[in-house]
Short mmCIF file of C-alpha atoms in Angstrom, two decimals:
data_model
loop_
_atom_site.label_atom_id
_atom_site.label_comp_id
_atom_site.label_asym_id
_atom_site.label_seq_id
_atom_site.Cartn_x
_atom_site.Cartn_y
_atom_site.Cartn_z
CA MET X 75 79.64 -31.92 148.62
CA LYS X 76 80.94 -29.47 150.84
CA ARG X 77 77.92 -27.82 150.90
CA TYR X 78 76.10 -31.02 151.74
CA THR X 79 78.35 -31.14 154.80
CA ASN X 80 78.02 -28.18 156.30
CA ILE X 81 73.93 -28.42 156.56
CA ALA X 82 74.59 -32.01 157.99
CA THR X 83 76.47 -30.30 160.44
CA VAL X 84 74.29 -27.85 161.27
CA LEU X 85 71.44 -29.88 161.96
CA VAL X 86 73.89 -31.92 164.67
CA LEU X 87 74.41 -28.71 166.21
CA ALA X 88 70.94 -28.15 166.72
CA VAL X 89 69.70 -31.44 168.04
CA ILE X 90 72.76 -31.12 170.52
CA ALA X 91 71.37 -27.73 171.75
CA ALA X 92 68.02 -28.53 172.32
CA LEU X 93 67.86 -32.42 173.19
CA PRO X 94 64.60 -34.09 173.23
CA VAL X 95 63.26 -35.66 176.36
CA LEU X 96 64.44 -39.01 177.49
CA ALA X 97 60.82 -40.47 177.80
CA GLN X 98 57.37 -38.79 177.75
CA ASN X 99 54.16 -40.28 178.06
CA SER X 100 50.25 -38.82 177.48
CA ARG X 101 47.22 -40.33 178.76
CA ILE X 102 44.08 -38.52 179.02
CA TYR X 103 41.40 -39.65 181.41
CA ARG X 104 37.92 -38.41 183.89
CA GLU X 105 38.41 -36.96 186.96
CA GLY X 106 35.14 -35.76 188.65
CA ASP X 107 33.33 -33.04 186.33
CA GLY X 108 36.17 -32.58 184.04
CA TRP X 109 38.72 -34.18 182.37
CA VAL X 110 42.50 -34.22 182.50
CA GLU X 111 45.47 -34.72 179.99
CA GLU X 112 48.33 -35.93 181.86
CA ILE X 113 51.98 -35.82 180.84
CA THR X 114 54.57 -37.22 182.00
CA GLY X 115 58.81 -37.43 181.02
CA THR X 116 61.92 -37.18 182.07
CA LEU X 117 64.57 -34.76 180.99
CA PRO X 118 68.40 -35.22 181.06
CA GLN X 119 70.21 -33.81 184.05
CA SER X 120 70.23 -29.90 183.79
CA ARG X 121 72.04 -27.20 185.76
CA ASN X 122 69.46 -24.96 185.30
CA LEU X 123 65.85 -25.09 185.20
CA LYS X 124 63.17 -22.11 183.44
CA VAL X 125 59.36 -22.98 183.84
CA ASN X 126 57.36 -19.82 181.03
CA THR X 127 53.69 -20.49 181.34
CA ASP X 128 50.90 -18.64 179.68
CA LEU X 129 48.51 -19.68 182.65
CA GLY X 130 48.93 -22.64 185.44
CA SER X 131 50.59 -23.65 188.48
CA VAL X 132 54.10 -24.27 189.22
CA LYS X 133 55.35 -26.41 191.51
CA VAL X 134 59.79 -27.60 191.94
CA GLN X 135 60.68 -30.26 194.61
CA GLY X 136 64.69 -30.61 194.64
CA GLY X 137 66.43 -34.00 195.81
CA SER X 138 66.69 -35.96 192.51
CA ASP X 139 69.94 -36.99 192.25
CA GLY X 140 69.84 -37.18 188.22
CA ASP X 141 67.08 -36.36 185.60
CA VAL X 142 64.66 -33.88 185.79
CA ARG X 143 61.53 -35.54 185.98
CA TYR X 144 57.74 -34.07 185.13
CA THR X 145 54.34 -34.27 185.52
CA ILE X 146 52.08 -31.86 183.22
CA ARG X 147 48.22 -31.95 183.69
CA LYS X 148 45.63 -30.19 181.33
CA ARG X 149 42.67 -29.63 182.88
CA SER X 150 39.12 -29.02 181.41
CA TYR X 151 35.81 -28.64 182.62
CA GLY X 152 34.22 -29.28 178.95
CA SER X 153 30.79 -30.70 178.27
CA SER X 154 32.46 -33.93 176.51
CA GLU X 155 35.97 -35.82 176.10
CA GLU X 156 35.76 -34.04 172.76
CA ALA X 157 35.39 -30.59 173.81
CA ALA X 158 38.18 -31.51 176.18
CA ARG X 159 40.51 -32.58 173.55
CA ARG X 160 39.74 -29.39 171.57
CA MET X 161 40.55 -27.27 175.07
CA PHE X 162 43.78 -29.10 175.26
CA GLN X 163 45.16 -28.64 171.86
CA ASN X 164 44.82 -25.05 172.61
CA PHE X 165 47.20 -25.13 175.62
CA GLY X 166 50.60 -26.44 174.26
CA VAL X 167 53.56 -27.48 175.86
CA THR X 168 57.00 -27.89 175.21
CA ALA X 169 59.90 -29.97 177.45
CA VAL X 170 63.29 -29.97 176.18
CA LYS X 171 66.89 -29.61 177.72
CA ARG X 172 69.28 -26.60 175.60
CA GLY X 173 73.06 -25.97 176.72
CA ASP X 174 72.61 -26.02 180.66
CA PHE X 175 68.94 -25.54 181.05
CA ALA X 176 65.99 -27.90 181.59
CA ILE X 177 63.47 -25.83 179.85
CA PHE X 178 59.21 -26.54 180.17
CA GLU X 179 56.70 -23.68 178.55
CA GLY X 180 53.06 -23.24 178.12
CA SER X 181 51.50 -21.36 175.89
CA TRP X 182 47.89 -20.66 175.57
CA GLU X 183 46.53 -19.90 171.66
CA GLY X 184 42.62 -18.62 170.86
CA GLY X 185 40.83 -16.83 173.05
CA ARG X 186 40.76 -16.28 176.57
CA ALA X 187 40.97 -19.81 178.86
CA ARG X 188 37.54 -20.48 180.41
CA LYS X 189 36.94 -23.92 182.71
CA PHE X 190 40.49 -24.95 182.08
CA SER X 191 43.63 -25.13 184.11
CA ALA X 192 47.17 -26.55 184.20
CA ASP X 193 49.72 -27.48 186.44
CA PHE X 194 53.28 -28.49 186.29
CA VAL X 195 55.04 -30.71 189.04
CA LEU X 196 58.93 -30.81 188.96
CA THR X 197 61.64 -32.84 190.68
CA VAL X 198 65.28 -31.84 190.53
CA PRO X 199 68.16 -31.78 191.03
CA ARG X 200 68.93 -30.41 194.88
CA ASP X 201 71.94 -28.83 193.13
CA MET X 202 70.89 -26.33 190.54
CA GLN X 203 72.42 -23.05 190.02
CA LEU X 204 68.90 -20.98 188.98
CA VAL X 205 65.33 -22.07 189.16
CA LYS X 206 63.77 -19.03 187.26
CA LEU X 207 59.94 -19.76 187.15
CA SER X 208 57.15 -17.44 185.75
CA SER X 209 53.40 -18.15 185.38
CA ASP X 210 51.04 -15.51 184.38
CA GLY X 211 48.33 -16.38 187.09
CA GLY X 212 49.06 -19.40 189.22
CA TRP X 213 50.28 -20.21 192.22
CA ILE X 214 54.16 -21.17 192.75
CA ASN X 215 55.50 -23.90 195.14
CA VAL X 216 59.25 -24.41 195.85
CA ARG X 217 60.83 -26.70 198.03
CA GLY X 218 64.03 -28.14 198.21
CA ILE X 219 66.75 -25.82 196.13
CA GLY X 220 70.20 -25.63 196.35
CA GLY X 221 71.18 -22.73 194.09
CA LYS X 222 69.33 -18.76 193.38
CA LEU X 223 65.52 -18.94 192.86
CA GLU X 224 63.41 -16.46 190.49
CA ALA X 225 59.61 -16.70 190.53
CA GLU X 226 56.96 -14.32 189.76
CA THR X 227 53.49 -14.62 189.08
CA GLY X 228 50.91 -12.59 187.97
CA GLY X 229 48.82 -12.99 190.68
CA GLY X 230 48.68 -16.21 192.31
CA SER X 231 50.23 -17.48 196.15
CA VAL X 232 54.10 -18.11 196.07
CA ASP X 233 55.22 -20.47 198.55
CA LEU X 234 59.18 -21.14 199.02
CA ASP X 235 61.18 -23.53 201.74
CA ASP X 236 64.52 -24.94 201.92
CA ILE X 237 66.02 -22.55 199.45
CA GLY X 238 69.90 -22.58 199.58
CA GLY X 239 70.74 -18.91 197.24
CA MET X 240 69.09 -15.97 197.16
CA ALA X 241 65.58 -15.75 196.06
CA THR X 242 63.54 -12.75 194.46
CA ALA X 243 59.65 -13.61 194.55
CA GLU X 244 57.41 -11.27 193.03
CA THR X 245 53.35 -11.64 192.66
CA GLY X 246 50.22 -9.42 191.50
CA GLY X 247 48.58 -9.57 194.69
CA GLY X 248 48.47 -13.30 196.16
CA SER X 249 50.31 -13.71 199.49
CA ILE X 250 53.89 -14.75 200.14
CA GLN X 251 55.20 -17.60 202.49
CA VAL X 252 58.86 -18.70 202.55
CA GLY X 253 59.69 -20.99 205.79
CA ASN X 254 63.59 -21.85 206.33
CA THR X 255 66.50 -19.70 203.85
CA ASN X 256 70.22 -19.63 203.42
CA GLY X 257 70.21 -16.55 201.02
CA GLU X 258 69.13 -13.07 200.42
CA LEU X 259 65.23 -12.52 199.87
CA LYS X 260 63.45 -9.90 197.75
CA LEU X 261 59.55 -10.31 198.43
CA THR X 262 57.41 -8.29 196.35
CA THR X 263 53.03 -8.35 196.11
CA GLY X 264 50.59 -6.11 195.05
CA GLY X 265 48.52 -6.64 197.96
CA GLY X 266 48.64 -9.96 199.40
CA ASN X 267 50.63 -11.16 202.86
CA ILE X 268 54.26 -12.14 203.63
CA LYS X 269 55.53 -14.26 206.15
CA VAL X 270 59.15 -15.17 206.22
CA VAL X 271 59.82 -18.12 209.05
CA SER X 272 64.31 -17.66 209.19
CA ALA X 273 66.46 -16.13 207.00
CA THR X 274 69.70 -15.99 206.97
CA GLY X 275 70.64 -13.37 204.61
CA ARG X 276 68.66 -9.97 204.16
CA VAL X 277 65.11 -9.96 203.85
CA VAL X 278 63.91 -7.22 201.57
CA ALA X 279 59.93 -7.19 201.32
CA SER X 280 57.33 -5.03 199.70
CA SER X 281 53.67 -5.17 199.76
CA GLY X 282 50.89 -3.14 198.40
CA GLY X 283 48.85 -3.60 201.49
CA GLY X 284 49.28 -6.53 202.83
CA SER X 285 50.70 -7.63 206.77
CA ILE X 286 54.55 -8.00 206.86
CA TRP X 287 55.61 -10.96 209.62
CA VAL X 288 60.37 -11.81 209.48
CA GLY X 289 60.29 -14.69 212.63
CA LYS X 290 64.29 -14.23 212.18
CA ALA X 291 66.71 -12.34 209.83
CA SER X 292 69.88 -11.19 209.47
CA ALA X 293 68.40 -7.93 208.37
CA VAL X 294 65.55 -6.71 207.61
CA ALA X 295 63.75 -3.85 205.19
CA VAL X 296 60.42 -4.03 204.91
CA ASP X 297 57.43 -1.61 203.65
CA THR X 298 53.65 -1.67 203.43
CA GLY X 299 50.93 0.01 202.19
CA GLY X 300 48.83 -0.17 205.08
CA GLY X 301 49.39 -3.51 207.08
CA SER X 302 50.87 -4.23 210.32
CA VAL X 303 54.27 -5.55 210.42
CA ASN X 304 55.97 -8.09 213.00
CA VAL X 305 59.76 -8.83 212.97
CA GLY X 306 60.90 -11.18 215.69
CA THR X 307 64.73 -11.18 216.16
CA CYS X 308 67.01 -9.69 213.60
CA GLN X 309 70.95 -9.77 213.63
CA GLY X 310 71.70 -6.39 211.49
CA GLU X 311 69.67 -3.46 211.17
CA ALA X 312 66.03 -3.16 211.00
CA HIS X 313 63.67 -1.05 208.61
CA VAL X 314 60.27 -0.59 208.46
CA GLU X 315 57.66 1.38 206.70
CA THR X 316 54.15 1.13 206.91
CA GLY X 317 51.18 3.50 205.65
CA GLY X 318 48.83 2.65 209.17
CA GLY X 319 49.62 -0.39 210.70
CA THR X 320 51.09 -1.14 213.46
CA ILE X 321 54.71 -2.33 214.06
CA ASP X 322 55.87 -4.62 216.77
CA LEU X 323 59.82 -5.41 216.71
CA GLY X 324 61.88 -8.45 218.95
CA ASN X 325 65.07 -7.70 219.84
CA ILE X 326 67.16 -6.00 216.68
CA ASN X 327 71.21 -6.06 217.32
CA GLY X 328 71.42 -3.03 215.29
CA PRO X 329 70.10 0.27 214.06
CA VAL X 330 66.60 0.41 214.03
CA SER X 331 64.50 3.25 211.71
CA LEU X 332 60.62 2.15 212.02
CA GLU X 333 57.42 4.83 210.49
CA THR X 334 53.73 4.67 210.34
CA GLY X 335 51.02 6.85 209.49
CA GLY X 336 49.15 6.09 212.26
CA GLY X 337 49.54 2.83 214.34
CA THR X 338 51.50 1.74 217.63
CA ILE X 339 55.30 0.81 217.22
CA LYS X 340 56.44 -1.63 219.60
CA LEU X 341 60.32 -2.32 220.15
CA ALA X 342 61.32 -5.09 222.81
CA GLY X 343 65.41 -4.07 222.50
CA ALA X 344 68.06 -2.73 219.75
CA ALA X 345 71.89 -2.29 220.17
CA GLY X 346 71.76 0.26 217.48
CA PRO X 347 70.08 3.92 217.32
CA VAL X 348 66.76 3.92 217.31
CA ARG X 349 64.71 6.33 214.93
CA VAL X 350 60.83 5.97 215.25
CA SER X 351 57.51 8.09 214.11
CA THR X 352 54.06 7.05 213.79
CA GLY X 353 51.54 9.80 212.96
CA GLY X 354 49.43 8.87 216.12
CA GLY X 355 49.62 5.78 217.97
CA ASN X 356 51.55 5.15 221.24
CA LEU X 357 55.31 4.08 221.34
CA GLU X 358 56.69 1.67 223.60
CA LEU X 359 60.98 1.45 223.33
CA TYR X 360 62.48 -1.07 225.80
CA LYS X 361 66.48 -2.21 226.23
CA LEU X 362 67.58 1.05 224.37
CA MET X 363 71.63 1.30 223.95
CA GLN X 364 72.85 3.65 221.70
CA GLY X 365 69.88 6.53 222.36
CA ALA X 366 66.79 7.27 220.29
CA ARG X 367 64.05 9.62 218.76
CA ALA X 368 60.98 9.36 218.49
CA GLN X 369 57.88 11.30 217.77
CA THR X 370 54.38 10.60 217.81
CA GLY X 371 51.54 12.81 216.90
CA ALA X 372 49.04 12.10 219.54
CA GLY X 373 50.04 9.24 221.57
CA SER X 374 51.91 8.32 224.58
CA ILE X 375 55.72 7.12 224.86
CA THR X 376 57.51 4.56 227.28
CA ALA X 377 61.19 4.49 227.00
CA GLU X 378 63.73 2.49 228.38
CA PHE X 379 67.53 3.12 228.57
CA VAL X 380 69.37 0.27 229.89
CA GLY X 381 73.56 2.04 229.29
CA THR X 382 75.71 4.42 228.18
CA PRO X 383 75.35 4.82 224.81
CA SER X 384 79.26 4.16 223.04
CA ASN X 385 78.87 7.12 220.92
CA THR X 386 78.59 10.64 223.74
CA GLN X 387 77.40 12.45 220.91
CA ALA X 388 74.20 10.25 219.72
CA TYR X 389 71.60 11.92 221.94
CA SER X 390 68.06 11.05 222.61
CA MET X 391 64.49 12.97 221.70
CA LEU X 392 61.04 11.64 223.55
CA GLU X 393 58.37 13.86 221.50
CA THR X 394 54.45 13.94 221.24
CA SER X 395 52.05 16.33 221.08
CA ALA X 396 49.26 15.14 223.31
CA GLY X 397 50.44 12.16 225.43
CA ASP X 398 52.49 11.08 228.59
CA VAL X 399 56.20 10.11 228.00
CA THR X 400 57.54 7.71 230.67
CA VAL X 401 61.33 7.20 230.88
CA TYR X 402 63.10 4.41 232.66
CA VAL X 403 66.62 4.80 233.04
CA SER X 404 68.95 2.27 234.48
CA PRO X 405 70.70 3.88 237.59
CA GLU X 406 74.66 3.45 236.59
CA ALA X 407 73.53 5.47 233.67
CA LYS X 408 75.50 8.39 232.64
CA MET X 409 72.88 11.17 230.96
CA THR X 410 71.85 14.37 230.78
CA ILE X 411 68.20 15.07 230.80
CA LYS X 412 66.08 18.03 230.40
CA ALA X 413 62.22 17.68 229.94
CA VAL X 414 59.93 20.25 229.21
CA ILE X 415 55.66 20.37 229.21
CA GLN X 416 54.77 23.23 227.06
CA THR X 417 51.10 23.21 228.11
CA ALA X 418 50.59 22.20 232.02
CA MET X 419 47.02 22.48 232.69
CA GLY X 420 47.38 19.93 235.54
CA HIS X 421 50.32 18.11 234.16
CA GLU X 422 53.43 17.53 236.11
CA ILE X 423 56.90 16.38 235.72
CA LYS X 424 57.55 13.26 238.24
CA SER X 425 61.26 12.12 238.70
CA ASP X 426 63.38 8.92 240.77
CA PHE X 427 66.35 10.84 240.42
CA SER X 428 67.38 13.21 243.09
CA GLU X 429 69.47 14.95 240.25
CA VAL X 430 66.57 16.64 237.95
CA LYS X 431 65.65 19.57 239.20
CA VAL X 432 61.75 20.45 238.36
CA THR X 433 60.70 24.49 237.48
CA SER X 434 57.63 26.34 236.22
CA GLU X 435 57.33 28.93 234.52
CA GLY X 436 53.33 31.17 233.98
CA GLY X 437 50.72 32.89 235.64
CA ASP X 438 48.78 30.78 239.06
CA TRP X 439 45.76 30.94 236.61
CA GLY X 440 47.10 30.29 233.19
CA PRO X 441 49.21 27.43 231.38
CA LYS X 442 52.21 26.80 232.60
CA THR X 443 55.42 25.65 231.00
CA LYS X 444 57.19 23.12 233.24
CA TYR X 445 60.70 21.94 232.88
CA ALA X 446 63.22 19.52 234.81
CA GLU X 447 67.26 19.27 233.96
CA GLY X 448 69.57 17.10 235.54
CA ASN X 449 73.30 15.03 235.23
CA LEU X 450 73.00 11.48 235.87
CA ASN X 451 75.76 9.79 237.28
CA GLY X 452 77.89 13.37 236.06
CA GLY X 453 75.93 13.54 233.01
CA GLY X 454 76.66 12.18 229.67
CA PRO X 455 74.95 11.96 226.12
CA LEU X 456 71.65 14.39 226.46
CA LEU X 457 68.26 12.91 226.79
CA LYS X 458 65.60 15.17 225.55
CA VAL X 459 61.79 14.98 226.66
CA ARG X 460 58.77 17.06 225.04
CA THR X 461 55.23 16.90 225.29
CA THR X 462 52.88 19.51 224.77
CA MET X 463 50.42 18.32 226.85
CA GLY X 464 50.67 15.59 228.97
CA ASN X 465 52.52 13.84 232.53
CA ILE X 466 56.53 12.96 232.03
CA TYR X 467 58.03 10.34 234.62
CA ILE X 468 61.36 10.23 234.78
CA ARG X 469 61.70 6.30 236.51
CA LYS X 470 64.21 4.26 237.33
CA ALA X 471 65.37 0.68 235.42
CA LYS X 472 65.00 -2.18 237.62
CA ARG X 473 67.89 -3.84 237.35
#
């Protein structure tokens, strides 16, 4: 008798651990040139969601007050309804609640899925703590989730918006687009583009070769194998690397580190120190507050210093192998300037500041080396300017 009691207890616990759907319906109908098996149902209210499918797209919409509602569609483009039904049987779908998880699984059995697709459409409570989605190749779309999100697809696109917690998204090669989020973002694609409209947290993004665009973030750390990078505004630090694309940043309220293999770099303003490097593009750096170290292999440099760095040890250096350097300095800035043209083949150093004195070395017939030194407003943090072949202009910035 005791043995049978134990067996009954185990069975009851198993049923509690994996609750079935509250209601589920299935129908098959013709749509266009294919057939659809549509499965609809409801799972009890859950705090977490997990979807894992061998194929198909996944769409999750937050906002329901209680249960998890779902619609799963299998699509077959077979020659007959009978052939379509056989295809539907190859893709098994389960929907179950285990503990605090609502779990959906799609499993393909047999050979390669030809002329077949599927999609999961789920409506869930907004206050879910965790949403974890995985598809071997379909797109993923998530809206209105208050908690943490983890999304992964083998190659489809990822589209996210209105995410309250930390969000991670990874795709083998598709694009990633994010609207508004409140937590940290970690985004990775094998080669697609990445776009983020607004993130109150830090944005960490990586693409094998696509472009990256971030409208607003608290901090940015992004890299791409060769695409361009554009960042609007950033409340903290910005770190950007690209194999060869252009870099265009707005106002950054923190340190800046930018590197490209050969593209142009533009920076509208930075409150912290700036480190910039390009293999051959032009550099345009404005509203620098804490100094800058910028280098280009062959392009021109334009830099604007709007104040005296609070850290007197933070010197600046602007260097190019072949190009002009134009420096704008606010009239009230305290700065010590040292400039040099190594091979002045008709090139000049010109300054709007009387404190900056220009000298030269070399014969009348060969190349000369030209220098300029001066202490503005009594001197301050050092600014070094250097070009191998190019002109140097030191101008007064407009107030």
